[in-house]
mmCIF file with all atom_site columns, C-alpha atoms in Angstrom:
data_model
loop_
_atom_site.group_PDB
_atom_site.id
_atom_site.type_symbol
_atom_site.label_atom_id
_atom_site.label_alt_id
_atom_site.label_comp_id
_atom_site.label_asym_id
_atom_site.label_entity_id
_atom_site.label_seq_id
_atom_site.pdbx_PDB_ins_code
_atom_site.Cartn_x
_atom_site.Cartn_y
_atom_site.Cartn_z
_atom_site.occupancy
_atom_site.B_iso_or_equiv
_atom_site.pdbx_formal_charge
_atom_site.auth_seq_id
_atom_site.auth_comp_id
_atom_site.auth_asym_id
_atom_site.auth_atom_id
_atom_site.pdbx_PDB_model_num
ATOM 1   C CA . ASN A 1 1   ? -18.434 46.280 -41.381 1.00 56.00 ? 1   ASN A CA 1
ATOM 2   C CA . ALA A 1 2   ? -15.540 46.773 -44.055 1.00 71.00 ? 2   ALA A CA 1
ATOM 3   C CA . GLY A 1 3   ? -12.633 45.862 -41.602 1.00 92.00 ? 3   GLY A CA 1
ATOM 4   C CA . VAL A 1 4   ? -9.336  46.948 -42.999 1.00 95.00 ? 4   VAL A CA 1
ATOM 5   C CA . THR A 1 5   ? -9.827  49.158 -46.187 1.00 95.00 ? 5   THR A CA 1
ATOM 6   C CA . GLN A 1 6   ? -6.700  49.593 -48.360 1.00 96.00 ? 6   GLN A CA 1
ATOM 7   C CA . THR A 1 7   ? -6.380  52.098 -51.120 1.00 96.00 ? 7   THR A CA 1
ATOM 8   C CA . PRO A 1 8   ? -5.327  51.713 -54.223 1.00 96.00 ? 8   PRO A CA 1
ATOM 9   C CA . LYS A 1 9   ? -5.648  48.129 -54.903 1.00 94.00 ? 9   LYS A CA 1
ATOM 10  C CA . PHE A 1 10  ? -3.318  48.418 -58.042 1.00 95.00 ? 10  PHE A CA 1
ATOM 11  C CA . GLN A 1 11  ? -0.423  51.183 -58.837 1.00 95.00 ? 11  GLN A CA 1
ATOM 12  C CA . VAL A 1 12  ? 2.108   51.239 -61.538 1.00 96.00 ? 12  VAL A CA 1
ATOM 13  C CA . LEU A 1 13  ? 4.701   53.778 -60.771 1.00 95.00 ? 13  LEU A CA 1
ATOM 14  C CA . LYS A 1 14  ? 7.819   55.204 -62.612 1.00 96.00 ? 14  LYS A CA 1
ATOM 15  C CA . THR A 1 15  ? 11.161  55.034 -60.835 1.00 97.00 ? 15  THR A CA 1
ATOM 16  C CA . GLY A 1 16  ? 11.429  58.311 -58.589 1.00 96.00 ? 16  GLY A CA 1
ATOM 17  C CA . GLN A 1 17  ? 7.790   59.074 -58.399 1.00 97.00 ? 17  GLN A CA 1
ATOM 18  C CA . SER A 1 18  ? 6.166   59.272 -54.655 1.00 96.00 ? 18  SER A CA 1
ATOM 19  C CA . MET A 1 19  ? 2.917   57.904 -53.755 1.00 95.00 ? 19  MET A CA 1
ATOM 20  C CA . THR A 1 20  ? 0.947   57.185 -50.688 1.00 97.00 ? 20  THR A CA 1
ATOM 21  C CA . LEU A 1 21  ? -0.658  53.977 -49.548 1.00 97.00 ? 21  LEU A CA 1
ATOM 22  C CA . GLN A 1 22  ? -3.642  54.613 -47.547 1.00 97.00 ? 22  GLN A CA 1
ATOM 23  C CA . CYS A 1 23  ? -4.923  52.083 -44.640 1.00 97.00 ? 23  CYS A CA 1
ATOM 24  C CA . ALA A 1 24  ? -8.397  52.830 -42.872 1.00 97.00 ? 24  ALA A CA 1
ATOM 25  C CA . GLN A 1 25  ? -10.046 50.554 -39.984 1.00 96.00 ? 25  GLN A CA 1
ATOM 26  C CA . ASP A 1 26  ? -13.251 50.542 -38.562 1.00 95.00 ? 26  ASP A CA 1
ATOM 27  C CA . MET A 1 27  ? -12.381 47.765 -35.918 1.00 91.00 ? 27  MET A CA 1
ATOM 28  C CA . ASN A 1 28  ? -11.175 50.438 -33.270 1.00 91.00 ? 28  ASN A CA 1
ATOM 29  C CA . HIS A 1 29  ? -7.701  48.588 -32.750 1.00 92.00 ? 29  HIS A CA 1
ATOM 30  C CA . ASN A 1 30  ? -4.614  50.360 -31.327 1.00 91.00 ? 30  ASN A CA 1
ATOM 31  C CA . SER A 1 31  ? -2.204  48.749 -33.344 1.00 91.00 ? 31  SER A CA 1
ATOM 32  C CA . MET A 1 32  ? -1.641  49.330 -37.188 1.00 94.00 ? 32  MET A CA 1
ATOM 33  C CA . TYR A 1 33  ? 1.193   47.511 -39.119 1.00 95.00 ? 33  TYR A CA 1
ATOM 34  C CA . TRP A 1 34  ? 2.589   47.645 -42.823 1.00 97.00 ? 34  TRP A CA 1
ATOM 35  C CA . TYR A 1 35  ? 3.899   44.703 -44.475 1.00 96.00 ? 35  TYR A CA 1
ATOM 36  C CA . ARG A 1 36  ? 5.547   44.055 -47.896 1.00 96.00 ? 36  ARG A CA 1
ATOM 37  C CA . GLN A 1 37  ? 5.051   40.451 -49.257 1.00 93.00 ? 37  GLN A CA 1
ATOM 38  C CA . ASP A 1 38  ? 7.829   39.324 -51.899 1.00 91.00 ? 38  ASP A CA 1
ATOM 39  C CA . PRO A 1 39  ? 7.895   35.809 -53.389 1.00 83.00 ? 39  PRO A CA 1
ATOM 40  C CA . GLY A 1 40  ? 9.713   33.403 -51.289 1.00 79.00 ? 40  GLY A CA 1
ATOM 41  C CA . MET A 1 41  ? 10.114  35.632 -48.452 1.00 81.00 ? 41  MET A CA 1
ATOM 42  C CA . GLY A 1 42  ? 6.538   35.701 -46.439 1.00 84.00 ? 42  GLY A CA 1
ATOM 43  C CA . LEU A 1 43  ? 5.217   39.024 -44.914 1.00 92.00 ? 43  LEU A CA 1
ATOM 44  C CA . ARG A 1 44  ? 8.170   41.580 -43.818 1.00 93.00 ? 44  ARG A CA 1
ATOM 45  C CA . LEU A 1 45  ? 7.215   44.384 -41.437 1.00 93.00 ? 45  LEU A CA 1
ATOM 46  C CA . ILE A 1 46  ? 8.119   48.002 -42.444 1.00 96.00 ? 46  ILE A CA 1
ATOM 47  C CA . TYR A 1 47  ? 6.510   49.844 -40.061 1.00 96.00 ? 47  TYR A CA 1
ATOM 48  C CA . TYR A 1 48  ? 4.300   49.675 -37.143 1.00 93.00 ? 48  TYR A CA 1
ATOM 49  C CA . SER A 1 49  ? 2.090   51.874 -34.944 1.00 94.00 ? 49  SER A CA 1
ATOM 50  C CA . ALA A 1 50  ? 1.549   50.399 -31.282 1.00 90.00 ? 50  ALA A CA 1
ATOM 51  C CA . SER A 1 51  ? -1.261  53.330 -30.851 1.00 88.00 ? 51  SER A CA 1
ATOM 52  C CA . GLU A 1 52  ? -2.285  56.657 -32.139 1.00 88.00 ? 52  GLU A CA 1
ATOM 53  C CA . GLY A 1 53  ? 0.916   59.093 -32.208 1.00 88.00 ? 53  GLY A CA 1
ATOM 54  C CA . THR A 1 54  ? 3.716   56.332 -32.317 1.00 92.00 ? 54  THR A CA 1
ATOM 55  C CA . THR A 1 55  ? 5.353   54.440 -34.718 1.00 95.00 ? 55  THR A CA 1
ATOM 56  C CA . ASP A 1 56  ? 8.384   52.199 -35.003 1.00 93.00 ? 56  ASP A CA 1
ATOM 57  C CA . LYS A 1 57  ? 10.298  50.817 -37.448 1.00 94.00 ? 57  LYS A CA 1
ATOM 58  C CA . GLY A 1 58  ? 10.216  47.151 -38.463 1.00 91.00 ? 58  GLY A CA 1
ATOM 59  C CA . GLU A 1 59  ? 12.421  44.828 -40.223 1.00 90.00 ? 59  GLU A CA 1
ATOM 60  C CA . VAL A 1 60  ? 12.547  46.727 -43.880 1.00 94.00 ? 60  VAL A CA 1
ATOM 61  C CA . PRO A 1 61  ? 11.865  50.367 -43.067 1.00 96.00 ? 61  PRO A CA 1
ATOM 62  C CA . ASN A 1 62  ? 14.490  51.987 -45.666 1.00 96.00 ? 62  ASN A CA 1
ATOM 63  C CA . GLY A 1 63  ? 12.770  54.172 -48.530 1.00 95.00 ? 63  GLY A CA 1
ATOM 64  C CA . TYR A 1 64  ? 9.257   54.226 -46.437 1.00 97.00 ? 64  TYR A CA 1
ATOM 65  C CA . ASN A 1 65  ? 7.928   56.758 -44.362 1.00 97.00 ? 65  ASN A CA 1
ATOM 66  C CA . VAL A 1 66  ? 4.696   56.520 -42.010 1.00 97.00 ? 66  VAL A CA 1
ATOM 67  C CA . SER A 1 67  ? 1.903   58.430 -40.567 1.00 96.00 ? 67  SER A CA 1
ATOM 68  C CA . ARG A 1 68  ? -0.682  57.728 -38.036 1.00 95.00 ? 68  ARG A CA 1
ATOM 69  C CA . LEU A 1 69  ? -2.807  60.428 -38.632 1.00 87.00 ? 69  LEU A CA 1
ATOM 70  C CA . ASN A 1 70  ? -5.753  59.222 -36.117 1.00 94.00 ? 70  ASN A CA 1
ATOM 71  C CA . LYS A 1 71  ? -6.862  55.738 -34.486 1.00 94.00 ? 71  LYS A CA 1
ATOM 72  C CA . ARG A 1 72  ? -8.620  54.698 -38.018 1.00 96.00 ? 72  ARG A CA 1
ATOM 73  C CA . GLU A 1 73  ? -5.653  55.740 -40.449 1.00 97.00 ? 73  GLU A CA 1
ATOM 74  C CA . PHE A 1 74  ? -2.345  54.508 -41.017 1.00 97.00 ? 74  PHE A CA 1
ATOM 75  C CA . SER A 1 75  ? -0.608  55.793 -44.224 1.00 97.00 ? 75  SER A CA 1
ATOM 76  C CA . LEU A 1 76  ? 2.531   54.376 -46.020 1.00 98.00 ? 76  LEU A CA 1
ATOM 77  C CA . ARG A 1 77  ? 4.811   56.793 -48.201 1.00 97.00 ? 77  ARG A CA 1
ATOM 78  C CA . LEU A 1 78  ? 7.263   56.076 -50.978 1.00 96.00 ? 78  LEU A CA 1
ATOM 79  C CA . GLU A 1 79  ? 9.320   59.344 -51.248 1.00 93.00 ? 79  GLU A CA 1
ATOM 80  C CA . SER A 1 80  ? 11.101  58.313 -54.573 1.00 95.00 ? 80  SER A CA 1
ATOM 81  C CA . ALA A 1 81  ? 9.902   54.769 -55.661 1.00 95.00 ? 81  ALA A CA 1
ATOM 82  C CA . ALA A 1 82  ? 12.717  52.106 -56.839 1.00 96.00 ? 82  ALA A CA 1
ATOM 83  C CA . PRO A 1 83  ? 12.350  49.182 -58.844 1.00 96.00 ? 83  PRO A CA 1
ATOM 84  C CA . SER A 1 84  ? 13.077  47.042 -55.617 1.00 95.00 ? 84  SER A CA 1
ATOM 85  C CA . GLN A 1 85  ? 10.121  48.243 -53.741 1.00 97.00 ? 85  GLN A CA 1
ATOM 86  C CA . THR A 1 86  ? 7.831   46.489 -56.261 1.00 96.00 ? 86  THR A CA 1
ATOM 87  C CA . SER A 1 87  ? 5.605   44.145 -54.262 1.00 96.00 ? 87  SER A CA 1
ATOM 88  C CA . VAL A 1 88  ? 2.477   43.602 -52.417 1.00 95.00 ? 88  VAL A CA 1
ATOM 89  C CA . TYR A 1 89  ? 1.714   45.713 -49.465 1.00 97.00 ? 89  TYR A CA 1
ATOM 90  C CA . PHE A 1 90  ? -0.778  44.658 -46.478 1.00 96.00 ? 90  PHE A CA 1
ATOM 91  C CA . CYS A 1 91  ? -2.073  46.989 -43.873 1.00 97.00 ? 91  CYS A CA 1
ATOM 92  C CA . ALA A 1 92  ? -2.930  44.828 -40.673 1.00 95.00 ? 92  ALA A CA 1
ATOM 93  C CA . THR A 1 93  ? -4.701  45.931 -37.322 1.00 94.00 ? 93  THR A CA 1
ATOM 94  C CA . GLY A 1 94  ? -4.361  44.580 -34.029 1.00 90.00 ? 94  GLY A CA 1
ATOM 95  C CA . THR A 1 95  ? -5.892  44.901 -30.646 1.00 84.00 ? 95  THR A CA 1
ATOM 96  C CA . ALA A 1 96  ? -3.289  45.299 -27.853 1.00 67.00 ? 96  ALA A CA 1
ATOM 97  C CA . ARG A 1 97  ? -0.293  43.618 -26.438 1.00 68.00 ? 97  ARG A CA 1
ATOM 98  C CA . TYR A 1 98  ? -0.576  40.037 -24.566 1.00 66.00 ? 98  TYR A CA 1
ATOM 99  C CA . ASP A 1 99  ? -3.967  39.184 -25.709 1.00 73.00 ? 99  ASP A CA 1
ATOM 100 C CA . ASN A 1 100 ? -4.064  36.143 -27.830 1.00 77.00 ? 100 ASN A CA 1
ATOM 101 C CA . GLN A 1 101 ? -6.106  38.026 -30.690 1.00 84.00 ? 101 GLN A CA 1
ATOM 102 C CA . PRO A 1 102 ? -4.788  37.648 -34.259 1.00 89.00 ? 102 PRO A CA 1
ATOM 103 C CA . GLN A 1 103 ? -4.046  40.559 -36.632 1.00 91.00 ? 103 GLN A CA 1
ATOM 104 C CA . HIS A 1 104 ? -6.618  41.784 -39.163 1.00 94.00 ? 104 HIS A CA 1
ATOM 105 C CA . PHE A 1 105 ? -5.395  42.327 -42.724 1.00 95.00 ? 105 PHE A CA 1
ATOM 106 C CA . GLY A 1 106 ? -6.425  44.331 -45.569 1.00 95.00 ? 106 GLY A CA 1
ATOM 107 C CA . ASP A 1 107 ? -6.781  43.236 -49.208 1.00 93.00 ? 107 ASP A CA 1
ATOM 108 C CA . GLY A 1 108 ? -3.226  44.645 -50.346 1.00 94.00 ? 108 GLY A CA 1
ATOM 109 C CA . THR A 1 109 ? -2.133  47.003 -52.754 1.00 96.00 ? 109 THR A CA 1
ATOM 110 C CA . ARG A 1 110 ? -0.214  45.668 -55.719 1.00 95.00 ? 110 ARG A CA 1
ATOM 111 C CA . LEU A 1 111 ? 2.764   48.033 -56.624 1.00 96.00 ? 111 LEU A CA 1
ATOM 112 C CA . SER A 1 112 ? 4.805   47.698 -59.604 1.00 96.00 ? 112 SER A CA 1
ATOM 113 C CA . ILE A 1 113 ? 7.879   50.327 -59.964 1.00 96.00 ? 113 ILE A CA 1
ATOM 114 C CA . LEU A 1 114 ? 9.300   50.641 -63.735 1.00 95.00 ? 114 LEU A CA 1
ATOM 115 C CA . ILE B 2 1   ? 16.065  39.344 -36.689 1.00 66.00 ? 1   ILE B CA 1
ATOM 116 C CA . LEU B 2 2   ? 14.066  36.421 -35.756 1.00 77.00 ? 2   LEU B CA 1
ATOM 117 C CA . ASN B 2 3   ? 14.087  32.867 -38.038 1.00 88.00 ? 3   ASN B CA 1
ATOM 118 C CA . VAL B 2 4   ? 10.922  31.682 -38.640 1.00 94.00 ? 4   VAL B CA 1
ATOM 119 C CA . GLU B 2 5   ? 11.037  28.701 -41.087 1.00 95.00 ? 5   GLU B CA 1
ATOM 120 C CA . GLN B 2 6   ? 8.208   26.789 -42.632 1.00 96.00 ? 6   GLN B CA 1
ATOM 121 C CA . SER B 2 7   ? 8.572   23.572 -44.649 1.00 96.00 ? 7   SER B CA 1
ATOM 122 C CA . PRO B 2 8   ? 7.619   22.229 -47.221 1.00 96.00 ? 8   PRO B CA 1
ATOM 123 C CA . GLN B 2 9   ? 7.527   25.635 -49.422 1.00 94.00 ? 9   GLN B CA 1
ATOM 124 C CA . SER B 2 10  ? 5.280   23.952 -51.702 1.00 95.00 ? 10  SER B CA 1
ATOM 125 C CA . LEU B 2 11  ? 2.853   20.839 -51.523 1.00 95.00 ? 11  LEU B CA 1
ATOM 126 C CA . HIS B 2 12  ? 0.916   19.055 -54.064 1.00 96.00 ? 12  HIS B CA 1
ATOM 127 C CA . VAL B 2 13  ? -1.696  16.414 -53.077 1.00 96.00 ? 13  VAL B CA 1
ATOM 128 C CA . GLN B 2 14  ? -4.896  14.672 -54.266 1.00 97.00 ? 14  GLN B CA 1
ATOM 129 C CA . GLU B 2 15  ? -8.465  15.524 -53.155 1.00 97.00 ? 15  GLU B CA 1
ATOM 130 C CA . GLY B 2 16  ? -8.780  13.342 -50.166 1.00 97.00 ? 16  GLY B CA 1
ATOM 131 C CA . ASP B 2 17  ? -5.345  13.124 -48.786 1.00 96.00 ? 17  ASP B CA 1
ATOM 132 C CA . SER B 2 18  ? -4.405  14.174 -45.432 1.00 96.00 ? 18  SER B CA 1
ATOM 133 C CA . THR B 2 19  ? -1.546  16.546 -45.073 1.00 95.00 ? 19  THR B CA 1
ATOM 134 C CA . ASN B 2 20  ? 0.618   18.481 -42.800 1.00 95.00 ? 20  ASN B CA 1
ATOM 135 C CA . PHE B 2 21  ? 3.347   21.135 -42.646 1.00 94.00 ? 21  PHE B CA 1
ATOM 136 C CA . THR B 2 22  ? 5.847   22.471 -40.065 1.00 97.00 ? 22  THR B CA 1
ATOM 137 C CA . CYS B 2 23  ? 6.628   25.704 -38.480 1.00 98.00 ? 23  CYS B CA 1
ATOM 138 C CA . SER B 2 24  ? 9.935   26.101 -36.739 1.00 97.00 ? 24  SER B CA 1
ATOM 139 C CA . PHE B 2 25  ? 10.652  29.350 -34.313 1.00 96.00 ? 25  PHE B CA 1
ATOM 140 C CA . PRO B 2 26  ? 12.870  30.445 -31.768 1.00 92.00 ? 26  PRO B CA 1
ATOM 141 C CA . SER B 2 27  ? 12.408  28.836 -28.444 1.00 85.00 ? 27  SER B CA 1
ATOM 142 C CA . SER B 2 28  ? 13.113  31.732 -26.474 1.00 87.00 ? 28  SER B CA 1
ATOM 143 C CA . ASN B 2 29  ? 10.860  34.989 -25.922 1.00 88.00 ? 29  ASN B CA 1
ATOM 144 C CA . PHE B 2 30  ? 7.886   32.906 -27.104 1.00 91.00 ? 30  PHE B CA 1
ATOM 145 C CA . TYR B 2 31  ? 4.498   34.375 -26.307 1.00 91.00 ? 31  TYR B CA 1
ATOM 146 C CA . ALA B 2 32  ? 2.437   33.105 -29.169 1.00 92.00 ? 32  ALA B CA 1
ATOM 147 C CA . LEU B 2 33  ? 2.331   31.270 -32.658 1.00 95.00 ? 33  LEU B CA 1
ATOM 148 C CA . HIS B 2 34  ? -0.281  32.517 -35.177 1.00 95.00 ? 34  HIS B CA 1
ATOM 149 C CA . TRP B 2 35  ? -1.248  30.141 -38.260 1.00 97.00 ? 35  TRP B CA 1
ATOM 150 C CA . TYR B 2 36  ? -3.096  32.316 -41.330 1.00 96.00 ? 36  TYR B CA 1
ATOM 151 C CA . ARG B 2 37  ? -4.509  30.915 -44.527 1.00 96.00 ? 37  ARG B CA 1
ATOM 152 C CA . TRP B 2 38  ? -3.940  33.113 -47.424 1.00 94.00 ? 38  TRP B CA 1
ATOM 153 C CA . GLU B 2 39  ? -5.839  32.637 -50.890 1.00 92.00 ? 39  GLU B CA 1
ATOM 154 C CA . THR B 2 40  ? -4.269  34.435 -53.795 1.00 85.00 ? 40  THR B CA 1
ATOM 155 C CA . ALA B 2 41  ? -5.652  37.828 -54.341 1.00 83.00 ? 41  ALA B CA 1
ATOM 156 C CA . LYS B 2 42  ? -7.354  37.971 -50.796 1.00 89.00 ? 42  LYS B CA 1
ATOM 157 C CA . SER B 2 43  ? -6.430  38.838 -47.400 1.00 91.00 ? 43  SER B CA 1
ATOM 158 C CA . PRO B 2 44  ? -4.493  36.556 -44.878 1.00 93.00 ? 44  PRO B CA 1
ATOM 159 C CA . GLU B 2 45  ? -7.206  34.945 -42.505 1.00 94.00 ? 45  GLU B CA 1
ATOM 160 C CA . ALA B 2 46  ? -6.432  34.094 -39.075 1.00 94.00 ? 46  ALA B CA 1
ATOM 161 C CA . LEU B 2 47  ? -6.730  30.244 -38.373 1.00 96.00 ? 47  LEU B CA 1
ATOM 162 C CA . PHE B 2 48  ? -5.491  30.067 -34.838 1.00 95.00 ? 48  PHE B CA 1
ATOM 163 C CA . VAL B 2 49  ? -3.629  31.761 -31.971 1.00 94.00 ? 49  VAL B CA 1
ATOM 164 C CA . MET B 2 50  ? -1.686  29.077 -29.912 1.00 94.00 ? 50  MET B CA 1
ATOM 165 C CA . THR B 2 51  ? 0.213   30.193 -26.574 1.00 92.00 ? 51  THR B CA 1
ATOM 166 C CA . LEU B 2 52  ? 0.690   27.342 -24.447 1.00 90.00 ? 52  LEU B CA 1
ATOM 167 C CA . ASN B 2 53  ? 2.912   24.284 -24.887 1.00 91.00 ? 53  ASN B CA 1
ATOM 168 C CA . GLY B 2 54  ? 1.041   21.335 -26.017 1.00 91.00 ? 54  GLY B CA 1
ATOM 169 C CA . ASP B 2 55  ? -1.653  23.334 -27.317 1.00 92.00 ? 55  ASP B CA 1
ATOM 170 C CA . GLU B 2 56  ? -3.947  21.618 -29.951 1.00 96.00 ? 56  GLU B CA 1
ATOM 171 C CA . LYS B 2 57  ? -6.484  23.694 -31.603 1.00 96.00 ? 57  LYS B CA 1
ATOM 172 C CA . LYS B 2 58  ? -8.969  22.416 -34.399 1.00 96.00 ? 58  LYS B CA 1
ATOM 173 C CA . LYS B 2 59  ? -11.206 24.332 -37.130 1.00 94.00 ? 59  LYS B CA 1
ATOM 174 C CA . GLY B 2 60  ? -13.148 21.908 -39.381 1.00 95.00 ? 60  GLY B CA 1
ATOM 175 C CA . ARG B 2 61  ? -10.635 19.483 -40.740 1.00 96.00 ? 61  ARG B CA 1
ATOM 176 C CA . ILE B 2 62  ? -7.849  21.714 -39.776 1.00 97.00 ? 62  ILE B CA 1
ATOM 177 C CA . SER B 2 63  ? -5.905  21.191 -36.845 1.00 97.00 ? 63  SER B CA 1
ATOM 178 C CA . ALA B 2 64  ? -2.326  22.507 -35.347 1.00 97.00 ? 64  ALA B CA 1
ATOM 179 C CA . THR B 2 65  ? -0.432  21.528 -32.567 1.00 97.00 ? 65  THR B CA 1
ATOM 180 C CA . LEU B 2 66  ? 2.186   23.387 -30.478 1.00 97.00 ? 66  LEU B CA 1
ATOM 181 C CA . ASN B 2 67  ? 5.821   22.655 -29.008 1.00 96.00 ? 67  ASN B CA 1
ATOM 182 C CA . THR B 2 68  ? 7.310   25.698 -27.450 1.00 95.00 ? 68  THR B CA 1
ATOM 183 C CA . LYS B 2 69  ? 9.972   23.919 -25.729 1.00 94.00 ? 69  LYS B CA 1
ATOM 184 C CA . GLU B 2 70  ? 11.471  22.436 -29.015 1.00 94.00 ? 70  GLU B CA 1
ATOM 185 C CA . GLY B 2 71  ? 10.090  25.551 -31.237 1.00 95.00 ? 71  GLY B CA 1
ATOM 186 C CA . TYR B 2 72  ? 8.006   23.895 -33.630 1.00 96.00 ? 72  TYR B CA 1
ATOM 187 C CA . SER B 2 73  ? 4.238   24.027 -34.646 1.00 97.00 ? 73  SER B CA 1
ATOM 188 C CA . TYR B 2 74  ? 2.514   21.530 -36.999 1.00 98.00 ? 74  TYR B CA 1
ATOM 189 C CA . LEU B 2 75  ? -0.810  22.311 -39.051 1.00 98.00 ? 75  LEU B CA 1
ATOM 190 C CA . TYR B 2 76  ? -2.865  19.371 -40.379 1.00 97.00 ? 76  TYR B CA 1
ATOM 191 C CA . ILE B 2 77  ? -5.510  19.128 -42.948 1.00 97.00 ? 77  ILE B CA 1
ATOM 192 C CA . LYS B 2 78  ? -7.543  16.072 -42.969 1.00 97.00 ? 78  LYS B CA 1
ATOM 193 C CA . GLY B 2 79  ? -9.181  14.956 -46.511 1.00 97.00 ? 79  GLY B CA 1
ATOM 194 C CA . SER B 2 80  ? -7.729  17.974 -48.293 1.00 96.00 ? 80  SER B CA 1
ATOM 195 C CA . GLN B 2 81  ? -10.441 19.624 -50.516 1.00 97.00 ? 81  GLN B CA 1
ATOM 196 C CA . PRO B 2 82  ? -9.698  21.826 -53.584 1.00 96.00 ? 82  PRO B CA 1
ATOM 197 C CA . GLU B 2 83  ? -11.048 24.639 -51.438 1.00 95.00 ? 83  GLU B CA 1
ATOM 198 C CA . ASP B 2 84  ? -8.179  24.365 -49.065 1.00 96.00 ? 84  ASP B CA 1
ATOM 199 C CA . SER B 2 85  ? -5.600  25.476 -51.802 1.00 96.00 ? 85  SER B CA 1
ATOM 200 C CA . ALA B 2 86  ? -3.946  28.501 -50.299 1.00 96.00 ? 86  ALA B CA 1
ATOM 201 C CA . THR B 2 87  ? -0.481  29.446 -48.755 1.00 95.00 ? 87  THR B CA 1
ATOM 202 C CA . TYR B 2 88  ? -0.443  28.601 -45.103 1.00 97.00 ? 88  TYR B CA 1
ATOM 203 C CA . LEU B 2 89  ? 1.758   31.341 -42.662 1.00 96.00 ? 89  LEU B CA 1
ATOM 204 C CA . CYS B 2 90  ? 2.878   30.968 -39.381 1.00 97.00 ? 90  CYS B CA 1
ATOM 205 C CA . ALA B 2 91  ? 4.139   33.839 -37.402 1.00 95.00 ? 91  ALA B CA 1
ATOM 206 C CA . PHE B 2 92  ? 5.807   34.265 -34.197 1.00 94.00 ? 92  PHE B CA 1
ATOM 207 C CA . ASP B 2 93  ? 4.731   36.328 -31.413 1.00 91.00 ? 93  ASP B CA 1
ATOM 208 C CA . THR B 2 94  ? 6.807   37.793 -28.959 1.00 87.00 ? 94  THR B CA 1
ATOM 209 C CA . GLY B 2 95  ? 4.007   39.662 -27.341 1.00 82.00 ? 95  GLY B CA 1
ATOM 210 C CA . ARG B 2 96  ? 5.145   43.270 -28.330 1.00 74.00 ? 96  ARG B CA 1
ATOM 211 C CA . ARG B 2 97  ? 2.858   42.727 -31.503 1.00 62.00 ? 97  ARG B CA 1
ATOM 212 C CA . ALA B 2 98  ? 5.130   42.599 -34.179 1.00 79.00 ? 98  ALA B CA 1
ATOM 213 C CA . LEU B 2 99  ? 4.877   39.455 -35.409 1.00 89.00 ? 99  LEU B CA 1
ATOM 214 C CA . THR B 2 100 ? 7.707   37.680 -37.596 1.00 91.00 ? 100 THR B CA 1
ATOM 215 C CA . PHE B 2 101 ? 6.211   35.624 -40.301 1.00 93.00 ? 101 PHE B CA 1
ATOM 216 C CA . GLY B 2 102 ? 7.592   32.597 -42.063 1.00 94.00 ? 102 GLY B CA 1
ATOM 217 C CA . SER B 2 103 ? 7.839   32.212 -45.710 1.00 93.00 ? 103 SER B CA 1
ATOM 218 C CA . GLY B 2 104 ? 4.566   30.187 -46.052 1.00 94.00 ? 104 GLY B CA 1
ATOM 219 C CA . THR B 2 105 ? 3.801   26.715 -47.576 1.00 96.00 ? 105 THR B CA 1
ATOM 220 C CA . ARG B 2 106 ? 1.761   26.875 -50.629 1.00 95.00 ? 106 ARG B CA 1
ATOM 221 C CA . LEU B 2 107 ? -0.894  24.034 -50.888 1.00 97.00 ? 107 LEU B CA 1
ATOM 222 C CA . GLN B 2 108 ? -2.165  23.143 -54.155 1.00 97.00 ? 108 GLN B CA 1
ATOM 223 C CA . VAL B 2 109 ? -5.181  20.275 -53.969 1.00 96.00 ? 109 VAL B CA 1
ATOM 224 C CA . GLN B 2 110 ? -5.855  18.437 -57.194 1.00 95.00 ? 110 GLN B CA 1
ATOM 225 C CA . PRO B 2 111 ? -9.300  17.256 -57.867 1.00 93.00 ? 111 PRO B CA 1
#
C-alpha cells in the first residue's frame, strides 16, 4: 500500500522553465492538497481539491496551476519557475469534511530554481 | 489568513528530560486541532486530532491537551529519547478540510 506518492523527489530548474509535480494516492480519499514548506514558515496551502472535478486556491496560489485528473491524481504545475518557488512541496490527502481524520502526506518534492 | 503560532521555535533537551510546547490558534470557527510529527527527509505523520475542549490524547510517551475557549494546545513528551528528535507541527481545522499549519517546534534530543 503506497499511500501518497509524489514524483519527482528532487528537481533543479532554471528560471523560466516549466514543470509539473505529480501526486497519486491509493487511499480512496476525496480531498487532495498541495502545500509548500519554507524554513520558519511551516506548511502553506497552495491549492486544494475537495473532490474530483473541483479545485480551489489556498494561501499562496500565485505562479501555480493544478489539475485534478481523476480521484487518484492531483498535479501541480509551475508555468514559469522563479527562484522564489524554491521550496519543498508536499501533496496530502484527506477523507471528507467534519470527520476528525488527519491528512496523509507524501514524502515531498525538493525543488530548486536557479 | 488564520494565525496559528507555535512556541518555542526550537528546543534542545537531554535524553530523559520531559518537555512540552505550545500551539496557539483562533478561538472562533474551531472544528479540530491536528498534531503532526515530521522527521527530516520524511513525510509528516499524524499524531492526534483533537476536537473537544478539555480533550487529552496520549500515544506512548507523547500526550496532548486542548483548550478551545482560550485557543491553545500543549504537546508533552515524557522522558525524551533521541528518536523523538523531529519537528512537531500543529494545524488548525475549521472543518472545511484546508488546514492552517503553525511553523513548528523543532526538537533535538541529545543522547
